[in-house]
PDB file of C-alpha atoms in Angstrom:
ATOM      1  CA  UNK N1269     -15.508   2.058 -14.845  1.00  0.00           C
ATOM      2  CA  UNK N1270     -14.372   5.365 -14.489  1.00  0.00           C
ATOM      3  CA  UNK N1271     -12.505   4.456 -11.230  1.00  0.00           C
ATOM      4  CA  UNK N1272     -10.807   0.984 -12.924  1.00  0.00           C
ATOM      5  CA  UNK N1273      -9.546   3.483 -16.354  1.00  0.00           C
ATOM      6  CA  UNK N1274      -8.377   5.793 -13.353  1.00  0.00           C
ATOM      7  CA  UNK N1275      -6.027   3.132 -12.164  1.00  0.00           C
ATOM      8  CA  UNK N1276      -5.112   1.520 -15.505  1.00  0.00           C
ATOM      9  CA  UNK N1277      -3.900   4.761 -16.353  1.00  0.00           C
ATOM     10  CA  UNK N1278      -1.625   5.298 -12.823  1.00  0.00           C
ATOM     11  CA  UNK N1279       0.114   1.538 -13.319  1.00  0.00           C
ATOM     12  CA  UNK N1280       2.931   2.257 -15.090  1.00  0.00           C
ATOM     13  CA  UNK N1281       6.376   3.540 -13.140  1.00  0.00           C
ATOM     14  CA  UNK N1282       9.349   2.996 -13.981  1.00  0.00           C
ATOM     15  CA  UNK N1283      12.024   0.255 -12.552  1.00  0.00           C
ATOM     16  CA  UNK N1284      14.853   1.576 -12.333  1.00  0.00           C
ATOM     17  CA  UNK N1285      17.887  -0.828 -14.235  1.00  0.00           C
ATOM     18  CA  UNK N1286      20.621  -1.595 -11.286  1.00  0.00           C
ATOM     19  CA  UNK N1287      20.823  -1.127  -7.548  1.00  0.00           C
ATOM     20  CA  UNK N1288      23.817  -1.937  -5.913  1.00  0.00           C
ATOM     21  CA  UNK N1289      24.167  -5.453  -3.367  1.00  0.00           C
ATOM     22  CA  UNK N1290      27.971  -5.793  -2.048  1.00  0.00           C
ATOM     23  CA  UNK N1291      30.477  -4.824  -4.930  1.00  0.00           C
ATOM     24  CA  UNK N1292      28.614  -6.321  -6.607  1.00  0.00           C
ATOM     25  CA  UNK N1293      26.770  -4.704  -9.978  1.00  0.00           C
ATOM     26  CA  UNK N1294      22.737  -6.496  -9.878  1.00  0.00           C
ATOM     27  CA  UNK N1295      21.245  -5.616 -13.405  1.00  0.00           C
ATOM     28  CA  UNK N1296      17.589  -6.367 -13.991  1.00  0.00           C
ATOM     29  CA  UNK N1297      16.212  -6.464 -17.630  1.00  0.00           C
ATOM     30  CA  UNK N1298      13.239  -5.573 -18.271  1.00  0.00           C
ATOM     31  CA  UNK N1299      12.043  -9.306 -18.974  1.00  0.00           C
ATOM     32  CA  UNK N1300      12.639  -9.993 -16.038  1.00  0.00           C
ATOM     33  CA  UNK N1301      11.361  -7.494 -13.947  1.00  0.00           C
ATOM     34  CA  UNK N1302       7.540  -8.394 -16.671  1.00  0.00           C
ATOM     35  CA  UNK N1303       8.373 -11.861 -15.131  1.00  0.00           C
ATOM     36  CA  UNK N1304       9.024 -10.459 -11.776  1.00  0.00           C
ATOM     37  CA  UNK N1305       5.362  -8.308 -11.792  1.00  0.00           C
ATOM     38  CA  UNK N1306       3.427 -11.497 -13.278  1.00  0.00           C
ATOM     39  CA  UNK N1307       4.876 -13.214  -9.940  1.00  0.00           C
ATOM     40  CA  UNK N1308       3.656 -10.687  -7.845  1.00  0.00           C
ATOM     41  CA  UNK N1309       0.052 -10.778  -9.398  1.00  0.00           C
ATOM     42  CA  UNK N1310       0.022 -14.458  -8.612  1.00  0.00           C
ATOM     43  CA  UNK N1311       0.915 -14.128  -5.099  1.00  0.00           C
ATOM     44  CA  UNK N1312      -1.409 -11.456  -4.487  1.00  0.00           C
ATOM     45  CA  UNK N1313      -4.055 -13.384  -6.363  1.00  0.00           C
ATOM     46  CA  UNK N1314      -4.076 -16.129  -3.739  1.00  0.00           C
ATOM     47  CA  UNK N1315      -5.614 -15.300  -1.045  1.00  0.00           C
ATOM     48  CA  UNK N1316      -9.288 -14.412  -0.411  1.00  0.00           C
ATOM     49  CA  UNK N1317      -9.880 -10.983   0.951  1.00  0.00           C
ATOM     50  CA  UNK N1318     -12.782 -10.632   3.472  1.00  0.00           C
ATOM     51  CA  UNK N1319     -15.094  -7.933   5.959  1.00  0.00           C
ATOM     52  CA  UNK N1320     -16.602  -8.314   8.524  1.00  0.00           C
ATOM     53  CA  UNK N1321     -19.918  -6.669   9.110  1.00  0.00           C
ATOM     54  CA  UNK N1322     -23.597  -6.933   9.651  1.00  0.00           C
ATOM     55  CA  UNK N1323     -22.933  -8.902   6.883  1.00  0.00           C
ATOM     56  CA  UNK N1324     -19.597 -10.374   6.317  1.00  0.00           C
ATOM     57  CA  UNK N1325     -18.382 -10.075   1.842  1.00  0.00           C
ATOM     58  CA  UNK N1326     -15.820 -11.460   0.442  1.00  0.00           C
ATOM     59  CA  UNK N1327     -14.203  -8.153  -1.326  1.00  0.00           C
ATOM     60  CA  UNK N1328     -12.333  -8.181  -4.401  1.00  0.00           C
ATOM     61  CA  UNK N1329      -8.590  -8.275  -6.131  1.00  0.00           C
ATOM     62  CA  UNK N1330      -8.464  -5.347  -8.613  1.00  0.00           C
ATOM     63  CA  UNK N1331      -6.213  -7.945 -10.763  1.00  0.00           C
ATOM     64  CA  UNK N1332      -3.184  -5.977 -11.913  1.00  0.00           C
ATOM     65  CA  UNK N1333      -1.447  -3.678  -9.517  1.00  0.00           C
ATOM     66  CA  UNK N1334      -2.239  -0.456  -8.912  1.00  0.00           C
ATOM     67  CA  UNK N1335       1.194   0.699  -9.401  1.00  0.00           C
ATOM     68  CA  UNK N1336       4.342  -1.404  -9.339  1.00  0.00           C
ATOM     69  CA  UNK N1337       7.791   0.001  -7.235  1.00  0.00           C
ATOM     70  CA  UNK N1338      11.072  -0.025  -6.549  1.00  0.00           C
ATOM     71  CA  UNK N1339      13.621   1.462  -4.121  1.00  0.00           C
ATOM     72  CA  UNK N1340      17.197   2.478  -4.424  1.00  0.00           C
ATOM     73  CA  UNK N1341      17.752   4.020  -1.358  1.00  0.00           C
ATOM     74  CA  UNK N1342      17.804   0.448   0.046  1.00  0.00           C
ATOM     75  CA  UNK N1343      19.712  -2.334  -0.028  1.00  0.00           C
ATOM     76  CA  UNK N1344      19.735  -5.885  -2.028  1.00  0.00           C
ATOM     77  CA  UNK N1345      17.488  -4.512  -5.452  1.00  0.00           C
ATOM     78  CA  UNK N1346      14.866  -4.390  -3.379  1.00  0.00           C
ATOM     79  CA  UNK N1347      10.686  -4.000  -6.445  1.00  0.00           C
ATOM     80  CA  UNK N1348       7.517  -4.878  -5.799  1.00  0.00           C
ATOM     81  CA  UNK N1349       3.567  -4.281  -6.962  1.00  0.00           C
ATOM     82  CA  UNK N1350       0.748  -2.665  -4.751  1.00  0.00           C
ATOM     83  CA  UNK N1351      -3.057  -4.491  -4.785  1.00  0.00           C
ATOM     84  CA  UNK N1352      -5.987  -3.540  -3.408  1.00  0.00           C
ATOM     85  CA  UNK N1353      -8.719  -4.994  -2.704  1.00  0.00           C
ATOM     86  CA  UNK N1354     -11.625  -3.996  -2.681  1.00  0.00           C
ATOM     87  CA  UNK N1355     -15.325  -3.411  -1.780  1.00  0.00           C
ATOM     88  CA  UNK N1356     -18.397  -2.043  -3.408  1.00  0.00           C
ATOM     89  CA  UNK N1357     -15.227  -0.561  -5.192  1.00  0.00           C
ATOM     90  CA  UNK N1358     -14.139   1.575  -2.485  1.00  0.00           C
ATOM     91  CA  UNK N1359     -10.020  -0.219  -1.233  1.00  0.00           C
ATOM     92  CA  UNK N1360     -10.199  -2.251   2.143  1.00  0.00           C
ATOM     93  CA  UNK N1361      -7.055  -3.925   1.866  1.00  0.00           C
ATOM     94  CA  UNK N1362      -4.140  -2.983   0.253  1.00  0.00           C
ATOM     95  CA  UNK N1363      -1.116  -4.890  -0.508  1.00  0.00           C
ATOM     96  CA  UNK N1364       2.554  -5.308  -0.945  1.00  0.00           C
ATOM     97  CA  UNK N1365       4.172  -8.259  -1.831  1.00  0.00           C
ATOM     98  CA  UNK N1366       7.621  -7.885  -3.144  1.00  0.00           C
ATOM     99  CA  UNK N1367      11.105  -9.149  -3.325  1.00  0.00           C
ATOM    100  CA  UNK N1368      14.986  -8.702  -2.699  1.00  0.00           C
ATOM    101  CA  UNK N1369      18.330 -10.272  -2.691  1.00  0.00           C
ATOM    102  CA  UNK N1370      19.548 -12.534  -0.892  1.00  0.00           C
ATOM    103  CA  UNK N1371      22.287 -11.999   1.599  1.00  0.00           C
ATOM    104  CA  UNK N1372      23.396 -15.524   1.494  1.00  0.00           C
ATOM    105  CA  UNK N1373      23.435 -16.571  -1.913  1.00  0.00           C
ATOM    106  CA  UNK N1374      22.751 -13.484  -4.601  1.00  0.00           C
ATOM    107  CA  UNK N1375      21.345 -15.913  -6.836  1.00  0.00           C
ATOM    108  CA  UNK N1376      18.312 -16.199  -5.011  1.00  0.00           C
ATOM    109  CA  UNK N1377      15.864 -13.715  -4.185  1.00  0.00           C
ATOM    110  CA  UNK N1378      13.069 -13.667  -0.959  1.00  0.00           C
ATOM    111  CA  UNK N1379       9.581 -13.191  -1.610  1.00  0.00           C
ATOM    112  CA  UNK N1380       7.274 -10.511   0.867  1.00  0.00           C
ATOM    113  CA  UNK N1381       3.897 -10.243   1.494  1.00  0.00           C
ATOM    114  CA  UNK N1382       2.909  -7.246   3.268  1.00  0.00           C
ATOM    115  CA  UNK N1383      -1.174  -5.457   4.391  1.00  0.00           C
ATOM    116  CA  UNK N1384      -2.878  -3.108   5.690  1.00  0.00           C
ATOM    117  CA  UNK N1385      -5.946  -2.646   6.587  1.00  0.00           C
ATOM    118  CA  UNK N1386      -7.240  -0.179   4.945  1.00  0.00           C
ATOM    119  CA  UNK N1387     -11.594  -0.715   6.423  1.00  0.00           C
ATOM    120  CA  UNK N1388     -13.669   0.891   9.156  1.00  0.00           C
ATOM    121  CA  UNK N1389     -13.884  -3.207   9.544  1.00  0.00           C
ATOM    122  CA  UNK N1390     -12.478  -6.272  11.246  1.00  0.00           C
ATOM    123  CA  UNK N1391     -10.956  -7.576   8.024  1.00  0.00           C
ATOM    124  CA  UNK N1392      -9.639 -11.085   7.626  1.00  0.00           C
ATOM    125  CA  UNK N1393      -7.911 -13.124   5.127  1.00  0.00           C
ATOM    126  CA  UNK N1394      -7.353 -16.474   3.455  1.00  0.00           C
ATOM    127  CA  UNK N1395      -4.694 -18.034   1.852  1.00  0.00           C
ATOM    128  CA  UNK N1396      -3.742 -21.923   0.844  1.00  0.00           C
ATOM    129  CA  UNK N1397      -1.691 -23.640   4.434  1.00  0.00           C
ATOM    130  CA  UNK N1398       2.262 -22.665   3.268  1.00  0.00           C
ATOM    131  CA  UNK N1399       5.500 -22.581   5.351  1.00  0.00           C
ATOM    132  CA  UNK N1400       8.446 -20.491   5.384  1.00  0.00           C
ATOM    133  CA  UNK N1401      11.777 -20.690   7.041  1.00  0.00           C
ATOM    134  CA  UNK N1402      10.426 -18.705   9.600  1.00  0.00           C
ATOM    135  CA  UNK N1403       7.797 -21.647  10.435  1.00  0.00           C
ATOM    136  CA  UNK N1404       4.271 -21.927   9.285  1.00  0.00           C
ATOM    137  CA  UNK N1405       2.410 -18.202   7.926  1.00  0.00           C
ATOM    138  CA  UNK N1406      -0.959 -17.304   9.610  1.00  0.00           C
ATOM    139  CA  UNK N1407      -3.131 -16.568   8.302  1.00  0.00           C
ATOM    140  CA  UNK N1408      -4.180 -12.680   8.699  1.00  0.00           C
ATOM    141  CA  UNK N1409      -7.151 -12.216  11.471  1.00  0.00           C
ATOM    142  CA  UNK N1410      -7.476  -7.969  12.825  1.00  0.00           C
ATOM    143  CA  UNK N1411     -10.534  -7.865  15.061  1.00  0.00           C
ATOM    144  CA  UNK N1412      -9.941  -4.221  14.945  1.00  0.00           C
ATOM    145  CA  UNK N1413     -10.434  -0.508  12.223  1.00  0.00           C
ATOM    146  CA  UNK N1414      -7.874  -0.223   9.801  1.00  0.00           C
ATOM    147  CA  UNK N1415      -7.882   3.562   9.781  1.00  0.00           C
ATOM    148  CA  UNK N1416      -9.993   6.288  12.039  1.00  0.00           C
ATOM    149  CA  UNK N1417     -11.394   8.771   9.279  1.00  0.00           C
ATOM    150  CA  UNK N1418     -11.084  12.478  10.801  1.00  0.00           C
ATOM    151  CA  UNK N1419     -12.418  15.375   8.808  1.00  0.00           C
ATOM    152  CA  UNK N1420      -9.138  17.356   6.943  1.00  0.00           C
ATOM    153  CA  UNK N1421      -9.866  21.071   9.448  1.00  0.00           C
ATOM    154  CA  UNK N1422     -10.542  24.093   7.137  1.00  0.00           C
ATOM    155  CA  UNK N1423     -10.866  22.124   3.474  1.00  0.00           C
ATOM    156  CA  UNK N1424     -12.964  23.468   1.357  1.00  0.00           C
ATOM    157  CA  UNK N1425     -16.836  22.186   0.131  1.00  0.00           C
ATOM    158  CA  UNK N1426     -15.711  19.175  -2.710  1.00  0.00           C
ATOM    159  CA  UNK N1427     -15.946  20.679  -6.593  1.00  0.00           C
ATOM    160  CA  UNK N1428     -18.733  19.358  -8.187  1.00  0.00           C
ATOM    161  CA  UNK N1429     -16.650  17.487 -11.230  1.00  0.00           C
ATOM    162  CA  UNK N1430     -13.867  15.234 -10.823  1.00  0.00           C
ATOM    163  CA  UNK N1431     -11.540  16.720 -12.964  1.00  0.00           C
ATOM    164  CA  UNK N1432     -12.144  19.613 -10.201  1.00  0.00           C
ATOM    165  CA  UNK N1433     -11.799  17.907  -7.130  1.00  0.00           C
ATOM    166  CA  UNK N1434      -9.023  15.309  -8.276  1.00  0.00           C
ATOM    167  CA  UNK N1435      -7.231  19.262  -8.346  1.00  0.00           C
ATOM    168  CA  UNK N1436      -8.504  19.630  -4.305  1.00  0.00           C
ATOM    169  CA  UNK N1437      -7.277  16.108  -3.588  1.00  0.00           C
ATOM    170  CA  UNK N1438      -3.888  16.844  -5.106  1.00  0.00           C
ATOM    171  CA  UNK N1439      -3.556  19.831  -3.500  1.00  0.00           C
ATOM    172  CA  UNK N1440      -4.729  19.147   0.521  1.00  0.00           C
ATOM    173  CA  UNK N1441      -2.360  15.921  -0.119  1.00  0.00           C
ATOM    174  CA  UNK N1442       0.473  18.102  -0.429  1.00  0.00           C
ATOM    175  CA  UNK N1443      -0.574  19.702   3.104  1.00  0.00           C
ATOM    176  CA  UNK N1444      -0.248  15.529   4.799  1.00  0.00           C
ATOM    177  CA  UNK N1445       3.679  15.727   6.069  1.00  0.00           C
ATOM    178  CA  UNK N1446       5.244  12.110   7.109  1.00  0.00           C
ATOM    179  CA  UNK N1447       8.538  11.823   8.855  1.00  0.00           C
ATOM    180  CA  UNK N1448      10.084   8.626  11.339  1.00  0.00           C
ATOM    181  CA  UNK N1449      10.763  10.354  14.864  1.00  0.00           C
ATOM    182  CA  UNK N1450      14.384  11.790  15.534  1.00  0.00           C
ATOM    183  CA  UNK N1451      16.839   8.845  16.745  1.00  0.00           C
ATOM    184  CA  UNK N1452      14.896   6.166  14.797  1.00  0.00           C
ATOM    185  CA  UNK N1453      18.260   3.852  13.653  1.00  0.00           C
ATOM    186  CA  UNK N1454      16.694   1.859  10.339  1.00  0.00           C
ATOM    187  CA  UNK N1455      14.909   4.870   9.308  1.00  0.00           C
ATOM    188  CA  UNK N1456      17.326   6.904   5.755  1.00  0.00           C
ATOM    189  CA  UNK N1457      15.682   8.348   3.650  1.00  0.00           C
ATOM    190  CA  UNK N1458      13.467  10.651   2.590  1.00  0.00           C
ATOM    191  CA  UNK N1459       9.994  10.729   1.498  1.00  0.00           C
ATOM    192  CA  UNK N1460       7.447  11.609  -1.740  1.00  0.00           C
ATOM    193  CA  UNK N1461       4.348  11.975  -2.345  1.00  0.00           C
ATOM    194  CA  UNK N1462       3.776  10.848  -5.762  1.00  0.00           C
ATOM    195  CA  UNK N1463       1.956  14.334  -7.407  1.00  0.00           C
ATOM    196  CA  UNK N1464      -1.153  11.240  -9.531  1.00  0.00           C
ATOM    197  CA  UNK N1465      -3.344   9.334  -6.674  1.00  0.00           C
ATOM    198  CA  UNK N1466      -2.370   6.003  -7.479  1.00  0.00           C
ATOM    199  CA  UNK N1467      -5.932   5.022  -7.404  1.00  0.00           C
ATOM    200  CA  UNK N1468      -9.401   6.498  -7.556  1.00  0.00           C
ATOM    201  CA  UNK N1469     -12.682   5.031  -7.191  1.00  0.00           C
ATOM    202  CA  UNK N1470     -16.366   6.251  -6.311  1.00  0.00           C
ATOM    203  CA  UNK N1471     -18.573   4.239  -4.001  1.00  0.00           C
ATOM    204  CA  UNK N1472     -22.115   4.238  -3.302  1.00  0.00           C
ATOM    205  CA  UNK N1473     -22.093   1.783  -1.008  1.00  0.00           C
ATOM    206  CA  UNK N1474     -19.276   3.440   1.644  1.00  0.00           C
ATOM    207  CA  UNK N1475     -21.036   6.917   0.665  1.00  0.00           C
ATOM    208  CA  UNK N1476     -17.602   7.870  -1.017  1.00  0.00           C
ATOM    209  CA  UNK N1477     -18.867   9.890  -3.795  1.00  0.00           C
ATOM    210  CA  UNK N1478     -15.294  10.756  -4.522  1.00  0.00           C
ATOM    211  CA  UNK N1479     -12.000   9.235  -3.308  1.00  0.00           C
ATOM    212  CA  UNK N1480      -8.109   8.534  -4.117  1.00  0.00           C
ATOM    213  CA  UNK N1481      -4.877   6.730  -2.699  1.00  0.00           C
ATOM    214  CA  UNK N1482      -2.244   8.892  -3.001  1.00  0.00           C
ATOM    215  CA  UNK N1483       1.035   7.200  -1.741  1.00  0.00           C
ATOM    216  CA  UNK N1484       4.220   9.032   0.023  1.00  0.00           C
ATOM    217  CA  UNK N1485       7.409   6.601  -0.957  1.00  0.00           C
ATOM    218  CA  UNK N1486      11.332   5.831  -0.823  1.00  0.00           C
ATOM    219  CA  UNK N1487      12.821   5.375  -4.388  1.00  0.00           C
ATOM    220  CA  UNK N1488       8.702   4.786  -5.848  1.00  0.00           C
ATOM    221  CA  UNK N1489       7.766   2.035  -2.703  1.00  0.00           C
ATOM    222  CA  UNK N1490       4.806   2.958  -0.804  1.00  0.00           C
ATOM    223  CA  UNK N1491       5.606   3.720   3.015  1.00  0.00           C
ATOM    224  CA  UNK N1492       2.730   5.832   4.157  1.00  0.00           C
ATOM    225  CA  UNK N1493      -0.894   5.397   2.682  1.00  0.00           C
ATOM    226  CA  UNK N1494      -2.375   8.713   2.589  1.00  0.00           C
ATOM    227  CA  UNK N1495      -6.701   7.758   1.476  1.00  0.00           C
ATOM    228  CA  UNK N1496      -9.086  11.476   1.098  1.00  0.00           C
ATOM    229  CA  UNK N1497     -12.631  10.532   0.229  1.00  0.00           C
ATOM    230  CA  UNK N1498     -15.414  12.625  -0.421  1.00  0.00           C
ATOM    231  CA  UNK N1499     -18.027  11.566   2.638  1.00  0.00           C
ATOM    232  CA  UNK N1500     -21.464  12.467   1.556  1.00  0.00           C
ATOM    233  CA  UNK N1501     -22.962  12.325   6.033  1.00  0.00           C
ATOM    234  CA  UNK N1502     -26.311  13.310   7.399  1.00  0.00           C
ATOM    235  CA  UNK N1503     -23.208  17.070   7.993  1.00  0.00           C
ATOM    236  CA  UNK N1504     -22.887  17.351   4.086  1.00  0.00           C
ATOM    237  CA  UNK N1505     -20.337  16.563   1.819  1.00  0.00           C
ATOM    238  CA  UNK N1506     -16.688  16.824   3.578  1.00  0.00           C
ATOM    239  CA  UNK N1507     -13.765  16.289   3.008  1.00  0.00           C
ATOM    240  CA  UNK N1508     -12.291  13.494   5.143  1.00  0.00           C
ATOM    241  CA  UNK N1509      -8.729  11.300   5.670  1.00  0.00           C
ATOM    242  CA  UNK N1510      -7.526   8.606   6.598  1.00  0.00           C
ATOM    243  CA  UNK N1511      -3.695   7.478   6.970  1.00  0.00           C
ATOM    244  CA  UNK N1512      -1.697   4.158   7.274  1.00  0.00           C
ATOM    245  CA  UNK N1513       1.826   2.385   7.381  1.00  0.00           C
ATOM    246  CA  UNK N1514       3.496   0.178   4.887  1.00  0.00           C
ATOM    247  CA  UNK N1515       6.964   0.162   6.271  1.00  0.00           C
ATOM    248  CA  UNK N1516       7.573  -1.222   9.633  1.00  0.00           C
ATOM    249  CA  UNK N1517       9.361   2.040  10.758  1.00  0.00           C
ATOM    250  CA  UNK N1518       7.482   3.689  13.521  1.00  0.00           C
ATOM    251  CA  UNK N1519       5.926   6.452  11.531  1.00  0.00           C
ATOM    252  CA  UNK N1520       4.610  10.300  12.149  1.00  0.00           C
ATOM    253  CA  UNK N1521       1.908  12.655   9.825  1.00  0.00           C
ATOM    254  CA  UNK N1522       1.217  16.588  10.778  1.00  0.00           C
ATOM    255  CA  UNK N1523      -1.283  18.475   8.895  1.00  0.00           C
ATOM    256  CA  UNK N1524       0.073  21.694   7.500  1.00  0.00           C
ATOM    257  CA  UNK N1525       2.565  21.435  11.190  1.00  0.00           C
ATOM    258  CA  UNK N1526       0.007  20.082  13.072  1.00  0.00           C
ATOM    259  CA  UNK N1527       0.817  15.758  14.427  1.00  0.00           C
ATOM    260  CA  UNK N1528      -2.902  14.523  13.052  1.00  0.00           C
ATOM    261  CA  UNK N1529      -1.107  10.690  13.310  1.00  0.00           C
ATOM    262  CA  UNK N1530       1.783   8.663  14.432  1.00  0.00           C
ATOM    263  CA  UNK N1531       2.307   4.658  14.950  1.00  0.00           C
ATOM    264  CA  UNK N1532       4.553   2.537  16.893  1.00  0.00           C
ATOM    265  CA  UNK N1533       7.368  -0.058  15.213  1.00  0.00           C
ATOM    266  CA  UNK N1534       5.086  -2.740  13.342  1.00  0.00           C
ATOM    267  CA  UNK N1535       5.573  -6.357  14.708  1.00  0.00           C
ATOM    268  CA  UNK N1536       6.636  -8.259  11.981  1.00  0.00           C
ATOM    269  CA  UNK N1537       5.471 -12.483  11.884  1.00  0.00           C
ATOM    270  CA  UNK N1538       1.509 -11.613  13.095  1.00  0.00           C
ATOM    271  CA  UNK N1539      -1.135 -12.148  11.417  1.00  0.00           C
ATOM    272  CA  UNK N1540      -4.255 -10.101  14.732  1.00  0.00           C
ATOM    273  CA  UNK N1541      -3.276  -6.630  13.861  1.00  0.00           C
ATOM    274  CA  UNK N1542      -4.461  -4.333  10.471  1.00  0.00           C
ATOM    275  CA  UNK N1543      -0.908  -4.286  10.017  1.00  0.00           C
ATOM    276  CA  UNK N1544      -0.275  -7.461   8.388  1.00  0.00           C
ATOM    277  CA  UNK N1545       4.053  -8.738   7.571  1.00  0.00           C
ATOM    278  CA  UNK N1546       4.924 -11.745   6.391  1.00  0.00           C
ATOM    279  CA  UNK N1547       9.132 -11.348   5.327  1.00  0.00           C
ATOM    280  CA  UNK N1548      10.395 -14.540   3.932  1.00  0.00           C
ATOM    281  CA  UNK N1549       7.889 -16.302   2.712  1.00  0.00           C
ATOM    282  CA  UNK N1550       9.504 -17.901   0.154  1.00  0.00           C
ATOM    283  CA  UNK N1551      12.606 -18.173  -1.852  1.00  0.00           C
ATOM    284  CA  UNK N1552      13.215 -18.401  -5.734  1.00  0.00           C
ATOM    285  CA  UNK N1553      15.513 -18.079  -8.220  1.00  0.00           C
ATOM    286  CA  UNK N1554      16.297 -14.340  -8.842  1.00  0.00           C
ATOM    287  CA  UNK N1555      16.319 -14.891 -12.578  1.00  0.00           C
ATOM    288  CA  UNK N1556      12.586 -16.555 -14.391  1.00  0.00           C
ATOM    289  CA  UNK N1557      12.772 -18.879 -16.652  1.00  0.00           C
TER     290      UNK N1557
END
């Protein structure tokens, strides 16, 4: 289907060659990067994701990452991959599996998992029991929607062709501006909108005629997810947006200078919220055989 073709075309994001850790420069070879990307895909595949509703539904993992990323702004050679789990094509969960070089032992990498619900229903996950340095890793079991959909103010009527709708979505996305509130000590860096969506889709079940996932990034690391969707309803076909954080920082987003969304600092290691972050799920050798 065309939504998969669009996603596969957007997978490749170039990883940087090196990152500085203290006085040491860590250079990752292309072969090592490829091996780590396989690790991230294997980790994502171990999750079963479910959407609650009138009928419980298991979500479908898009097997290939929709994006790979690095974050040269942050220390310790951060890299990872972004995944989505879908319901009839519509992304209901976005997840990042990523790792950093251990501050205690530069021959090791800490592997972390982060997910956010993109669903208007509650989401939960299943995974084989795991235990990390921080204790038992909880399952994700959120009892509330992960997003709030809203019509985009003064947006044009969705165009009749897919190409023109993509142009409209890209133009609308550029009107959103995320930022970290002043005084946030660890909120260094700025956010850049990737020119193309990292995933595009349709969903008859969810009345989405066309939709796209955009990412505001630091380096190429998604920090804020923006969904733009042409949704058919009793009020006609209109553009809607929803926003989700992929960072623990407090965030806010303006649309054409007007505040439309904000969130508080996220709490890690807690499994009952729409945003699930578990750092240091495991520790692995930096060099993978």
